[in-house]
Amino acid sequence: MTAAISLNNLDISYSGTRVVEGVTFDVAEGESFALVGESGSGKSTVLKAIAGLAPEWSGEMSILGQPRGHGPDKDLARTCQMVFQDPYGSLHPRKTVDAVLSEPLAIHGLGNRSERIEKALRDVGLDRRFRFRYPHQMSGGQRQRVAIARALMLEPKIMLLDEPTSALDVSVQAEILNLLKRLRAEQNLTYLLVSHDLPVVGFMCDRVAVMTKGRIVEIAPVDALHHGDFTDPYSRQLYAASGG
Amino acid sequence: MTEPLLSVRDLRVTFPTPQGPVEVVKGVSFDLGQERLGIVGESGSGKSMTGRAILRLIRPPGKVTAEKLAFQGRDLLSLPEREMRALRGARISMVMQDPRYSLNPVMTIGRQIAEALRVHENLSRSATRARVRDMLEAVQINDPDRVANMYPHEVSGGMGQRVMIAMMLIPEPQILIADEPTSALDVSVQAQVLDLIDTLVKDKGMGLILISHDLQLVARYCDQILVMNAGRVVERCAAGELDKATHPYTRGLLASVPRMNEDRDTLPTLDRTAWEGT
Ligand SMILES: Nc1ncnc2c1ncn2[C@@H]1O[C@H](COP(=O)(O)OP(=O)(O)OP(=O)(O)O)[C@@H](O)[C@H]1O
Ligand SMILES: Nc1ncnc2c1ncn2[C@@H]1O[C@H](COP(=O)(O)OP(=O)(O)OP(=O)(O)O)[C@@H](O)[C@H]1O
Ligand SMILES: [Mg+2]
Ligand SMILES: [Mg+2]
């Protein structure tokens, strides 16, 4: 079976400064894989490189068996979508929710737009009042849900989720996590999820990679969160601090 | 009785919409002394709007009214904008929910924090640089000199939050309103940053309004808690009593938190019909 995401010895830099070093892992199709670790350790950077937004990388990267080039890739958008850590920055300030959600459908020539938009909004728990709002007319959590809805519009196979629920209160978080879990089961989606919240990782993921200072120090099955059997000192410290 | 730092009575925020005006904060009242007040509640319940309204940062066409909105006895609603500007950032500061987009994108982080310090005291250039450095270290930034020279888009999500906190704390405000200040940080860094804020509450008598969706965190770092739902305060309790909360909405929030040893296949969500109309 081909891996959904395969990274081999990936180094990533910004303007010549290397921030991620030697990252290697495979995520199987249908698997949910977590990246956790220190703030500033390079988690978002790994996701950005896969999405084509951090072009200064070396090593090997392939998505569903296709080697990945160094720029943005329109076909990739159909199979692989990203939800960004800052919902504010990822939504265009002068576009309504309706415009944000219909754009990918138009680019990829998909029909039934109105129905699809209403369904996507319902899925993330937003009623139709929000359809014609601008980002500044919504709360932080409402914006984040629009960003999740947008990523789901094209029914991708792979979702890169960067702290998708950290702006959400626990009740909405529960709804979104349940939705993501159900979609994965129904459509065999693959998730690469960044989260600082270990219980969220325990609920959503099969395996977890721990990063610090640009490197992965340990990859463990998610059971490690139940039993606390991490081996690397940094992972142990992170686990202990989270009340594990 | 001494006068509270901040006194809020019947605060309301309204926006016009095509369907008519919508009230998103519907009569919130509380007093804040030299203490820590937590505001929790569902997404869209009006937490950020309450914080912004206190600083008169609601953008038109939004409207703010209140029976009373007073900072150390001064009426904030009638204060001229010029005086309000002097107050913001110096006496009352607010850590915004979207830190990287609330910072000035074309100014380095070090310069922005230095400017925030300048409103508070006039120091030489080298003394300013040292204070900025200390402050970045205090919020657990490992390499303060590198980060001081970066622009906001070059820092990670969690670094952006800590930079914003550093910038808001450096002028030693009397009130800090912190809107989801640590939502991108892991538990250990979160604790160090909140301990720092705590020290300022204890040593300098700062008042803190901590807006967060993290119930455990608010229970640990606050004295009093307000639970908001649909623009209203539906429950008030002492932080230590949060687990004894009685409102069905608060109970529902507590149940939907994932646990470290999670074995539930789906998380319980709120049955919103249970308290509708309350
Ligand atoms: N555009 C950029 N230019 C230069 N450096 C950058 C840029 N974006 C990120 N960095 C740096 O790369 C490092 C890794 O950042 P990244 O955003 O990947 O961290 P992260 O693990 O996602 O952290 P967090 O949990 O705080 O979001 C940080 O030191 C950051 O300052
Ligand atoms: N310009 C606007 N016009 C109409 N409604 C608005 C406008 N700005 C905000 N709102 C609404 O006001 C309500 C309260 O927003 P607020 O930002 O205070 O929520 P919050 O409690 O901070 O939520 P979150 O936890 O998601 O950040 C939301 O339902 C939002 O959609
Ligand atoms: Mg990040
Ligand atoms: Mg908010």
Coordinates of C-alpha atoms in Angstrom, one line a residue, chain B:
Chain B
M1 CA -15.4 49.5 50.9
T2 CA -12.7 50.6 48.5
E3 CA -13.7 51.3 45.0
P4 CA -13.2 48.5 42.5
L5 CA -10.7 48.9 39.7
L6 CA -13.4 48.4 37.1
S7 CA -17.1 48.5 37.5
V8 CA -19.4 47.3 34.7
R9 CA -23.2 47.5 34.9
D10 CA -25.6 46.4 32.2
L11 CA -23.1 46.4 29.4
R12 CA -24.7 45.9 26.0
V13 CA -23.1 45.6 22.5
T14 CA -25.4 45.8 19.4
F15 CA -24.7 45.3 15.7
P16 CA -27.0 46.3 12.9
T17 CA -27.7 43.3 10.5
P18 CA -29.9 43.0 7.5
Q19 CA -32.4 41.3 9.8
G20 CA -32.4 44.2 12.2
P21 CA -30.1 45.1 15.2
V22 CA -28.6 42.1 17.1
E23 CA -27.5 42.4 20.7
V24 CA -24.4 40.2 21.2
V25 CA -23.7 41.3 24.8
K26 CA -27.0 41.6 26.7
G27 CA -26.5 43.3 30.0
V28 CA -23.3 42.1 31.6
S29 CA -22.4 43.3 35.0
F30 CA -19.4 42.7 37.3
D31 CA -16.8 44.4 39.5
L32 CA -13.1 43.8 39.2
G33 CA -10.7 44.5 42.1
Q34 CA -7.1 43.5 42.4
E35 CA -8.0 40.0 41.6
R36 CA -8.4 37.5 38.7
L37 CA -11.8 37.2 37.0
G38 CA -12.3 34.4 34.4
I39 CA -14.8 34.6 31.6
V40 CA -15.7 31.3 29.9
G41 CA -18.4 30.3 27.5
E42 CA -19.2 29.0 24.1
S43 CA -17.8 30.3 20.9
G44 CA -19.8 33.4 19.9
S45 CA -21.2 34.0 23.4
G46 CA -19.8 37.5 23.6
K47 CA -16.6 37.1 25.6
S48 CA -14.3 39.0 23.2
M49 CA -17.0 41.7 22.6
T50 CA -17.2 42.2 26.4
G51 CA -13.4 42.7 26.6
R52 CA -13.3 45.0 23.6
A53 CA -16.2 47.1 24.8
I54 CA -14.4 47.9 28.0
L55 CA -11.6 49.4 26.0
R56 CA -14.1 51.0 23.5
L57 CA -12.6 48.9 20.7
I58 CA -15.9 47.9 19.1
R59 CA -15.8 49.0 15.5
P60 CA -18.7 51.0 14.1
P61 CA -21.5 50.3 13.2
G62 CA -21.4 48.3 16.5
K63 CA -22.7 50.3 19.5
V64 CA -21.9 50.0 23.2
T65 CA -24.1 51.2 26.0
A66 CA -23.9 50.7 29.7
E67 CA -25.5 51.9 32.9
K68 CA -22.0 52.2 34.2
L69 CA -18.5 51.5 32.9
A70 CA -16.0 53.0 35.2
F71 CA -12.3 52.6 35.7
Q72 CA -11.1 53.7 39.1
G73 CA -14.3 55.8 39.3
R74 CA -13.7 57.5 35.9
D75 CA -16.5 57.0 33.4
L76 CA -15.0 55.4 30.3
L77 CA -18.0 55.9 28.0
S78 CA -17.8 59.7 28.2
L79 CA -14.0 59.9 28.1
P80 CA -12.7 61.8 25.0
E81 CA -11.0 59.5 22.5
R82 CA -7.6 61.2 23.1
E83 CA -7.7 60.3 26.8
M84 CA -9.0 56.8 26.0
R85 CA -6.0 56.2 23.8
A86 CA -3.7 57.3 26.6
L87 CA -5.4 54.8 28.8
R88 CA -5.2 51.9 26.4
G89 CA -2.0 50.0 26.6
A90 CA -0.7 52.0 29.5
R91 CA -3.4 51.5 32.2
I92 CA -5.6 48.9 30.7
S93 CA -4.1 46.6 28.1
M94 CA -5.6 43.8 26.2
V95 CA -4.0 40.7 24.7
M96 CA -6.1 40.1 21.5
Q97 CA -7.3 36.7 20.4
D98 CA -5.4 36.9 17.1
P99 CA -2.0 38.1 18.3
R100 CA -0.1 37.8 15.0
Y101 CA -2.6 40.0 13.3
S102 CA -2.9 42.5 16.1
L103 CA 0.8 43.3 15.9
N104 CA 2.2 45.8 13.5
P105 CA 3.3 43.7 10.5
V106 CA 6.1 46.1 9.3
M107 CA 7.8 46.8 12.7
T108 CA 10.2 44.3 14.4
I109 CA 9.0 42.7 17.5
G110 CA 11.7 44.2 19.6
R111 CA 10.8 47.7 18.5
Q112 CA 7.1 47.2 19.2
I113 CA 7.7 46.1 22.7
A114 CA 10.2 49.0 23.2
E115 CA 7.4 51.4 22.1
A116 CA 5.0 49.9 24.6
L117 CA 7.6 50.4 27.3
R118 CA 8.2 54.0 26.3
V119 CA 4.6 55.0 27.2
H120 CA 5.4 53.8 30.7
E121 CA 8.8 55.1 31.4
N122 CA 11.6 56.9 29.6
L123 CA 14.8 54.9 29.5
S124 CA 18.0 55.0 27.6
R125 CA 18.3 52.9 24.5
S126 CA 20.5 50.3 26.1
A127 CA 18.3 50.1 29.2
T128 CA 15.2 49.7 27.0
R129 CA 16.9 46.9 25.0
A130 CA 17.8 45.1 28.2
R131 CA 14.2 45.4 29.5
V132 CA 12.7 44.1 26.3
R133 CA 15.1 41.2 26.4
D134 CA 14.2 40.4 30.0
M135 CA 10.5 40.5 29.2
L136 CA 10.9 38.1 26.3
E137 CA 12.8 35.8 28.5
A138 CA 10.1 36.0 31.1
V139 CA 7.6 34.8 28.6
Q140 CA 9.8 31.8 27.9
I141 CA 11.3 32.9 24.6
N142 CA 14.5 31.0 24.4
D143 CA 16.5 33.2 22.0
P144 CA 15.2 36.8 22.8
D145 CA 17.8 38.5 20.6
R146 CA 16.9 36.6 17.5
V147 CA 13.1 37.0 18.1
A148 CA 13.4 40.8 18.9
N149 CA 14.7 41.2 15.3
M150 CA 11.9 39.3 13.7
Y151 CA 8.7 40.5 12.1
P152 CA 5.4 39.2 13.3
H153 CA 4.9 36.9 10.3
E154 CA 8.2 35.2 11.1
V155 CA 7.3 33.9 14.5
S156 CA 5.3 30.7 15.3
G157 CA 1.7 30.8 16.6
G158 CA 2.8 30.2 20.2
M159 CA 5.7 32.7 20.0
G160 CA 3.2 35.3 18.7
Q161 CA 1.0 34.9 21.7
R162 CA 3.9 35.3 24.1
V163 CA 5.2 38.4 22.2
M164 CA 1.8 39.9 22.6
I165 CA 1.7 39.1 26.3
A166 CA 5.2 40.6 26.7
M167 CA 4.1 43.8 25.0
M168 CA 1.0 44.1 27.1
L169 CA 2.7 43.5 30.4
I170 CA 5.8 45.6 30.0
P171 CA 4.0 49.0 30.7
E172 CA 2.7 47.4 34.0
P173 CA -1.0 48.1 33.4
Q174 CA -3.5 48.2 36.3
I175 CA -5.8 45.9 34.3
L176 CA -4.9 43.2 31.9
I177 CA -7.7 41.8 29.7
A178 CA -6.3 38.6 28.2
D179 CA -8.4 37.0 25.4
E180 CA -7.4 33.4 25.0
P181 CA -3.8 34.4 25.7
T182 CA -2.3 30.9 25.8
S183 CA -4.5 28.9 23.5
A184 CA -1.5 27.9 21.3
L185 CA 0.8 26.9 24.1
D186 CA 1.5 23.5 25.6
V187 CA 0.7 23.1 29.3
S188 CA 4.1 23.7 30.7
V189 CA 4.8 26.9 28.8
Q190 CA 1.2 28.0 29.5
A191 CA 1.8 27.5 33.2
Q192 CA 5.0 29.6 33.2
V193 CA 3.4 32.4 31.3
L194 CA 0.3 32.4 33.6
D195 CA 2.5 32.3 36.7
L196 CA 4.2 35.5 35.4
I197 CA 0.8 37.2 35.1
D198 CA -0.1 35.9 38.5
T199 CA 3.0 37.5 40.0
L200 CA 1.9 40.9 38.6
V201 CA -1.5 40.4 40.2
K202 CA 0.0 39.6 43.6
D203 CA 3.0 42.0 43.6
K204 CA 1.6 45.0 41.7
G205 CA -2.1 44.6 42.5
M206 CA -3.0 44.3 38.8
G207 CA -6.6 43.2 38.0
L208 CA -6.9 40.4 35.5
I209 CA -9.8 39.4 33.2
L210 CA -8.9 36.1 31.7
I211 CA -11.1 35.0 28.8
S212 CA -10.6 31.4 27.9
H213 CA -12.4 28.3 26.7
D214 CA -10.2 26.2 28.9
L215 CA -12.2 25.5 32.1
Q216 CA -9.4 23.8 34.0
L217 CA -7.1 26.7 33.3
V218 CA -9.6 29.3 34.4
A219 CA -10.3 27.3 37.5
R220 CA -6.7 27.2 38.4
Y221 CA -5.7 30.8 37.6
C222 CA -8.8 32.8 38.6
D223 CA -10.6 33.7 41.8
Q224 CA -14.1 34.3 40.3
I225 CA -15.6 32.9 37.2
L226 CA -18.4 34.2 34.9
V227 CA -19.9 31.7 32.5
M228 CA -21.4 33.4 29.4
N229 CA -24.0 32.0 27.0
A230 CA -25.6 33.9 24.2
G231 CA -24.5 37.3 25.4
R232 CA -25.5 36.8 29.1
V233 CA -23.8 35.8 32.2
V234 CA -25.6 32.5 33.1
E235 CA -23.5 31.5 36.1
R236 CA -21.1 33.1 38.6
C237 CA -19.0 31.1 40.9
A238 CA -15.8 31.0 42.9
A239 CA -13.1 29.3 40.8
G240 CA -12.7 26.5 43.3
E241 CA -16.4 25.7 42.9
L242 CA -16.5 25.3 39.2
D243 CA -16.9 21.5 39.4
K244 CA -20.0 22.1 41.5
A245 CA -21.5 24.4 38.9
T246 CA -25.2 23.9 38.5
H247 CA -26.3 25.5 35.2
P248 CA -26.9 22.8 32.6
Y249 CA -24.8 24.8 30.2
T250 CA -21.8 24.8 32.5
R251 CA -22.3 21.1 33.2
G252 CA -22.4 20.4 29.5
L253 CA -19.2 22.3 29.0
L254 CA -17.4 20.3 31.7
A255 CA -18.5 17.0 30.1
S256 CA -17.2 17.7 26.6
V257 CA -13.6 18.1 27.6
P258 CA -11.4 15.2 26.2
R259 CA -9.4 13.4 29.0
M260 CA -5.8 12.2 28.8
N261 CA -7.1 8.6 29.2
E262 CA -9.8 9.1 26.6
D263 CA -11.8 5.9 25.9
R264 CA -15.1 7.5 24.7
D265 CA -15.7 7.1 20.9
T266 CA -17.6 10.3 20.6
L267 CA -17.5 13.3 22.9
P268 CA -20.7 14.4 24.5
T269 CA -22.0 17.7 22.9
L270 CA -24.3 20.2 24.3
D271 CA -28.0 19.7 24.0
R272 CA -28.9 23.3 23.4
T273 CA -32.6 22.8 24.0
A274 CA -31.9 22.2 27.7
W275 CA -31.5 25.8 28.6
E276 CA -32.9 27.7 25.6
G277 CA -34.9 30.6 26.8
T278 CA -33.0 30.9 30.1

